[in-house]
CSV table of C-alpha atoms and ligand atoms in Angstrom, one decimal:
chain,number,residue,atom,x,y,z
A,10,UNK,CA,19.6,12.9,17.2
A,11,UNK,CA,16.7,11.3,14.8
A,12,UNK,CA,13.7,12.9,16.5
A,13,UNK,CA,10.3,13.8,15.4
A,14,UNK,CA,11.9,17.2,13.4
A,15,UNK,CA,14.3,14.9,11.5
A,16,UNK,CA,11.4,12.2,10.6
A,17,UNK,CA,9.7,15.3,9.1
A,18,UNK,CA,12.2,16.8,7.3
A,19,UNK,CA,13.0,13.2,5.7
A,20,UNK,CA,9.3,13.1,4.6
A,21,UNK,CA,9.5,16.3,3.1
A,22,UNK,CA,12.7,15.4,1.3
A,23,UNK,CA,11.5,12.4,0.2
A,24,UNK,CA,8.3,14.4,-1.5
A,25,UNK,CA,10.6,16.6,-3.1
A,26,UNK,CA,12.3,13.6,-4.7
A,27,UNK,CA,9.3,12.0,-5.6
A,28,UNK,CA,8.5,15.3,-7.7
A,29,UNK,CA,11.9,16.0,-8.9
A,30,UNK,CA,12.2,12.3,-10.2
A,31,UNK,CA,8.5,11.7,-10.8
A,32,UNK,CA,9.5,11.5,-14.3
A,33,UNK,CA,12.6,9.6,-14.4
A,34,UNK,CA,10.2,6.8,-12.2
A,35,UNK,CA,7.7,7.2,-14.7
A,36,UNK,CA,10.3,6.4,-17.7
A,37,UNK,CA,11.3,3.3,-15.8
A,38,UNK,CA,8.4,2.0,-15.4
A,39,UNK,CA,7.3,2.6,-19.2
A,40,UNK,CA,9.7,0.2,-19.9
A,41,UNK,CA,8.9,-2.8,-17.9
A,42,UNK,CA,5.5,-1.6,-16.1
A,43,UNK,CA,2.5,0.4,-16.9
A,44,UNK,CA,4.3,4.3,-16.7
A,45,UNK,CA,2.6,4.9,-13.4
A,46,UNK,CA,5.3,4.6,-10.1
A,47,UNK,CA,6.4,8.4,-10.6
A,48,UNK,CA,2.7,9.6,-10.6
A,49,UNK,CA,1.6,7.5,-7.8
A,50,UNK,CA,4.6,8.1,-5.5
A,51,UNK,CA,4.3,12.1,-6.1
A,52,UNK,CA,0.6,11.6,-5.5
A,53,UNK,CA,1.4,9.7,-2.2
A,54,UNK,CA,4.2,11.8,-0.7
A,55,UNK,CA,2.3,15.0,-1.3
A,56,UNK,CA,-0.3,13.5,0.6
A,57,UNK,CA,1.8,12.8,3.6
A,58,UNK,CA,2.8,16.4,3.3
A,59,UNK,CA,-0.8,17.5,3.4
A,60,UNK,CA,-1.4,15.2,6.4
A,61,UNK,CA,1.7,16.3,8.3
A,62,UNK,CA,0.8,19.7,8.1
A,63,UNK,CA,-2.9,19.1,9.4
A,64,UNK,CA,-1.9,16.8,12.2
A,65,UNK,CA,1.8,17.3,13.3
A,66,UNK,CA,3.5,14.0,14.8
A,67,UNK,CA,4.7,14.2,18.1
A,68,UNK,CA,7.4,11.0,17.8
A,69,UNK,CA,9.4,9.8,14.4
A,70,UNK,CA,7.0,6.7,15.0
A,71,UNK,CA,3.7,8.5,14.9
A,72,UNK,CA,5.2,10.5,11.6
A,73,UNK,CA,5.8,6.9,9.9
A,74,UNK,CA,2.0,5.7,10.9
A,75,UNK,CA,0.6,8.9,9.5
A,76,UNK,CA,2.9,8.4,6.6
A,77,UNK,CA,1.9,4.6,5.9
A,78,UNK,CA,-1.6,5.0,6.4
A,79,UNK,CA,-1.3,7.8,3.8
A,80,UNK,CA,0.5,6.1,1.4
A,81,UNK,CA,-1.7,2.7,1.6
A,82,UNK,CA,-4.9,5.1,0.7
A,83,UNK,CA,-3.5,7.4,-1.9
A,84,UNK,CA,-0.7,5.6,-3.7
A,85,UNK,CA,-2.6,2.5,-5.1
A,86,UNK,CA,-1.1,-0.2,-7.6
A,87,UNK,CA,1.7,-3.1,-6.3
A,88,UNK,CA,3.9,0.1,-4.3
A,89,UNK,CA,1.3,1.6,-2.0
A,90,UNK,CA,0.5,-1.5,0.2
A,91,UNK,CA,4.0,-2.4,-0.4
A,92,UNK,CA,4.8,1.1,1.3
A,93,UNK,CA,2.2,1.2,3.5
A,94,UNK,CA,3.4,-2.1,5.2
A,95,UNK,CA,7.1,-0.8,5.1
A,96,UNK,CA,6.1,2.3,7.2
A,97,UNK,CA,3.8,0.6,9.2
A,98,UNK,CA,6.3,-2.0,10.5
A,99,UNK,CA,8.8,0.5,10.9
A,100,UNK,CA,6.1,2.9,12.8
A,101,UNK,CA,5.9,-0.1,15.1
A,102,UNK,CA,9.4,-1.3,15.4
A,103,UNK,CA,10.0,2.1,16.7
A,104,UNK,CA,7.0,2.5,19.3
A,105,UNK,CA,6.8,5.9,21.1
A,106,UNK,CA,10.4,6.8,21.3
A,107,UNK,CA,11.5,10.3,21.0
A,108,UNK,CA,14.9,9.8,19.3
A,109,UNK,CA,16.4,6.9,17.6
A,110,UNK,CA,19.7,5.5,18.1
A,111,UNK,CA,21.7,3.9,15.4
A,112,UNK,CA,20.5,0.3,16.3
A,113,UNK,CA,17.4,1.3,16.6
A,114,UNK,CA,17.3,3.1,12.8
A,115,UNK,CA,18.8,-0.5,11.4
A,116,UNK,CA,16.1,-2.5,13.2
A,117,UNK,CA,13.3,0.0,11.9
A,118,UNK,CA,14.4,-0.5,8.4
A,119,UNK,CA,14.7,-4.3,9.0
A,120,UNK,CA,11.2,-4.3,10.1
A,121,UNK,CA,10.2,-2.1,6.5
A,122,UNK,CA,12.1,-4.7,4.7
A,123,UNK,CA,10.1,-7.7,6.3
A,124,UNK,CA,7.3,-5.9,6.1
A,125,UNK,CA,7.6,-5.6,2.2
A,126,UNK,CA,8.6,-9.4,1.9
A,127,UNK,CA,5.9,-10.5,4.0
A,128,UNK,CA,3.2,-8.8,1.6
A,129,UNK,CA,4.8,-9.3,-1.8
A,130,UNK,CA,6.9,-12.4,-0.9
A,131,UNK,CA,9.5,-11.4,-3.4
A,132,UNK,CA,13.2,-12.7,-2.8
A,133,UNK,CA,16.3,-11.0,-3.2
A,134,UNK,CA,17.0,-11.0,-7.0
A,135,UNK,CA,13.6,-11.0,-8.3
A,136,UNK,CA,14.2,-7.2,-9.2
A,137,UNK,CA,12.0,-5.6,-7.1
A,138,UNK,CA,12.5,-2.9,-4.4
A,139,UNK,CA,13.6,-5.6,-2.0
A,140,UNK,CA,16.7,-5.6,-4.2
A,141,UNK,CA,17.0,-1.7,-2.6
A,142,UNK,CA,15.8,-2.4,0.6
A,143,UNK,CA,17.9,-5.5,2.1
A,144,UNK,CA,21.6,-4.5,1.3
A,145,UNK,CA,20.4,-1.2,3.1
A,146,UNK,CA,19.6,-3.2,5.7
A,147,UNK,CA,22.6,-5.1,6.1
A,148,UNK,CA,24.7,-2.0,5.7
A,149,UNK,CA,22.9,-0.2,8.2
A,150,UNK,CA,23.3,-2.8,10.8
A,151,UNK,CA,26.9,-3.5,9.8
A,152,UNK,CA,27.4,0.3,10.3
A,153,UNK,CA,25.2,0.5,13.4
A,154,UNK,CA,27.4,-2.4,15.0
A,155,UNK,CA,30.9,-1.0,13.7
A,156,UNK,CA,30.4,2.2,14.1
A,157,UNK,CA,30.8,4.9,16.8
A,158,UNK,CA,27.6,5.8,17.5
A,159,UNK,CA,27.3,8.4,14.8
A,160,UNK,CA,23.9,8.2,13.2
A,161,UNK,CA,24.5,9.9,10.0
A,162,UNK,CA,27.2,7.3,9.2
A,163,UNK,CA,24.2,4.5,9.5
A,164,UNK,CA,21.9,6.8,6.9
A,165,UNK,CA,24.8,7.6,4.5
A,166,UNK,CA,25.5,3.6,4.8
A,167,UNK,CA,21.7,2.8,3.7
A,168,UNK,CA,21.5,5.4,1.2
A,169,UNK,CA,24.8,4.3,-0.7
A,170,UNK,CA,23.5,0.3,-0.6
A,171,UNK,CA,20.0,1.2,-1.6
A,172,UNK,CA,21.6,3.2,-4.8
A,173,UNK,CA,24.0,0.2,-5.5
A,174,UNK,CA,21.2,-2.1,-4.8
A,175,UNK,CA,18.4,-0.1,-7.4
A,176,UNK,CA,21.7,-0.1,-9.6
A,177,UNK,CA,22.2,-3.9,-9.8
A,178,UNK,CA,19.0,-4.6,-10.8
A,179,UNK,CA,19.4,-3.3,-14.2
A,180,UNK,CA,20.4,-6.9,-15.4
A,181,UNK,CA,17.9,-8.9,-13.3
A,182,UNK,CA,15.1,-10.6,-15.0
A,183,UNK,CA,11.8,-9.7,-13.2
A,184,UNK,CA,9.9,-12.6,-11.4
A,185,UNK,CA,7.5,-10.5,-9.9
A,186,UNK,CA,5.1,-7.5,-10.2
A,187,UNK,CA,4.1,-6.1,-13.8
A,188,UNK,CA,7.8,-6.5,-15.3
A,189,UNK,CA,7.7,-10.3,-14.8
A,190,UNK,CA,5.3,-10.6,-17.5
A,191,UNK,CA,8.3,-9.1,-20.0
A,192,UNK,CA,9.8,-12.4,-18.6
A,193,UNK,CA,13.7,-11.9,-20.3
A,194,UNK,CA,12.6,-8.8,-21.9
A,195,UNK,CA,12.8,-7.0,-18.5
A,196,UNK,CA,16.5,-7.6,-18.3
A,197,UNK,CA,18.2,-4.1,-19.2
A,198,UNK,CA,16.0,-1.9,-17.2
A,199,UNK,CA,16.3,-0.4,-13.7
A,200,UNK,CA,13.5,-1.3,-11.3
A,201,UNK,CA,11.1,1.8,-10.5
A,202,UNK,CA,10.5,0.6,-7.1
A,203,UNK,CA,14.1,-0.2,-6.1
A,204,UNK,CA,14.9,3.4,-7.7
A,205,UNK,CA,12.3,5.4,-5.7
A,206,UNK,CA,13.5,2.8,-2.4
A,207,UNK,CA,17.0,4.6,-2.7
A,208,UNK,CA,15.6,8.0,-3.3
A,209,UNK,CA,13.8,7.9,0.2
A,210,UNK,CA,16.5,6.2,2.1
A,211,UNK,CA,19.1,9.1,0.5
A,212,UNK,CA,16.3,11.9,1.8
A,213,UNK,CA,16.9,10.0,5.2
A,214,UNK,CA,20.5,11.4,4.8
A,215,UNK,CA,19.7,14.9,4.0
A,216,UNK,CA,17.5,15.4,6.5
A,217,UNK,CA,19.9,14.9,9.3
A,218,UNK,CA,22.6,16.4,7.5
B,1032,ADP,P1,2.0,-1.2,-10.3
B,1032,ADP,O1,3.4,-2.2,-10.8
B,1032,ADP,O2,0.7,-1.6,-10.0
B,1032,ADP,O3,1.6,-0.2,-11.6
B,1032,ADP,P2,3.8,0.7,-9.4
B,1032,ADP,O4,4.5,0.8,-10.3
B,1032,ADP,O5,3.7,1.7,-8.3
B,1032,ADP,O6,2.7,-0.5,-9.0
B,1032,ADP,O7,4.9,0.2,-8.7
B,1032,ADP,C1,6.3,-1.0,-9.2
B,1032,ADP,C2,6.9,-1.3,-8.2
B,1032,ADP,O8,6.4,-2.4,-7.4
B,1032,ADP,C3,8.1,-2.5,-8.9
B,1032,ADP,O9,9.1,-1.7,-9.6
B,1032,ADP,C4,8.6,-3.1,-7.5
B,1032,ADP,O10,9.6,-2.5,-7.1
B,1032,ADP,C5,7.5,-3.4,-7.1
B,1032,ADP,N1,7.0,-4.0,-6.8
B,1032,ADP,C6,5.9,-5.0,-7.2
B,1032,ADP,N2,5.5,-6.1,-7.2
B,1032,ADP,C7,6.4,-6.5,-6.0
B,1032,ADP,C8,6.4,-7.4,-5.0
B,1032,ADP,N3,5.3,-8.8,-5.2
B,1032,ADP,N4,7.4,-7.4,-4.1
B,1032,ADP,C9,8.1,-6.5,-3.9
B,1032,ADP,N5,8.0,-5.2,-4.5
B,1032,ADP,C10,6.9,-5.5,-5.3
B,1033,MG,MG1,3.2,0.8,-12.5
B,1034,MG,MG1,-0.1,0.8,-12.2
């Protein structure tokens, strides 16, 4: 079951992924932004690890709320408030439940995505992290409905869809964020926020495996 131990492991593996892919995310942001995405995310998630150690959360929702607050204060730029809102909305959607069922996880992902959209006003195809999150939400909902109640199936479906969604940003022309300043020249590069989103959703699988 997806309980608080899973949630803490997810955030720990997310922090590891941000550290491991720091340079790659910096390079993606160098091509179409200002080269700081890997550094922002690595710094933010290391701070999340510190907070988790300082004040161990009692529920998955509490773990995500702590993550939201930390990312908002430590990440900065466009991604800080966007990820902060995503984790805050996901936390609110989970409430104080001790365990997350498949449908609740799909609902939390949808709440996170809706928060990103409410904050950043990007639509699908604008070459942002929304292009990773929306396919993940759709795949998770479908897997939760079709599935046999196996939560791992839902986590895997979301991660795979987010990864495909990130790859699909390559040919897109950016219409939101810094990359949009480049216009047509933003095409041919992967969106860094979509790439980091896919890494975070992949870490959710690792935490449950
Ligand atoms: P900054 O652009 O301020 O340097 P980051 O480099 O940390 O911030 O994050 C850039 C990422 O933020 C982009 O790759 C994109 O995925 C995401 N992003 C930027 N603006 C928006 C927006 N309006 N809606 C959704 N995502 C956005
Ligand atoms: Mg940047
Ligand atoms: Mg910046």
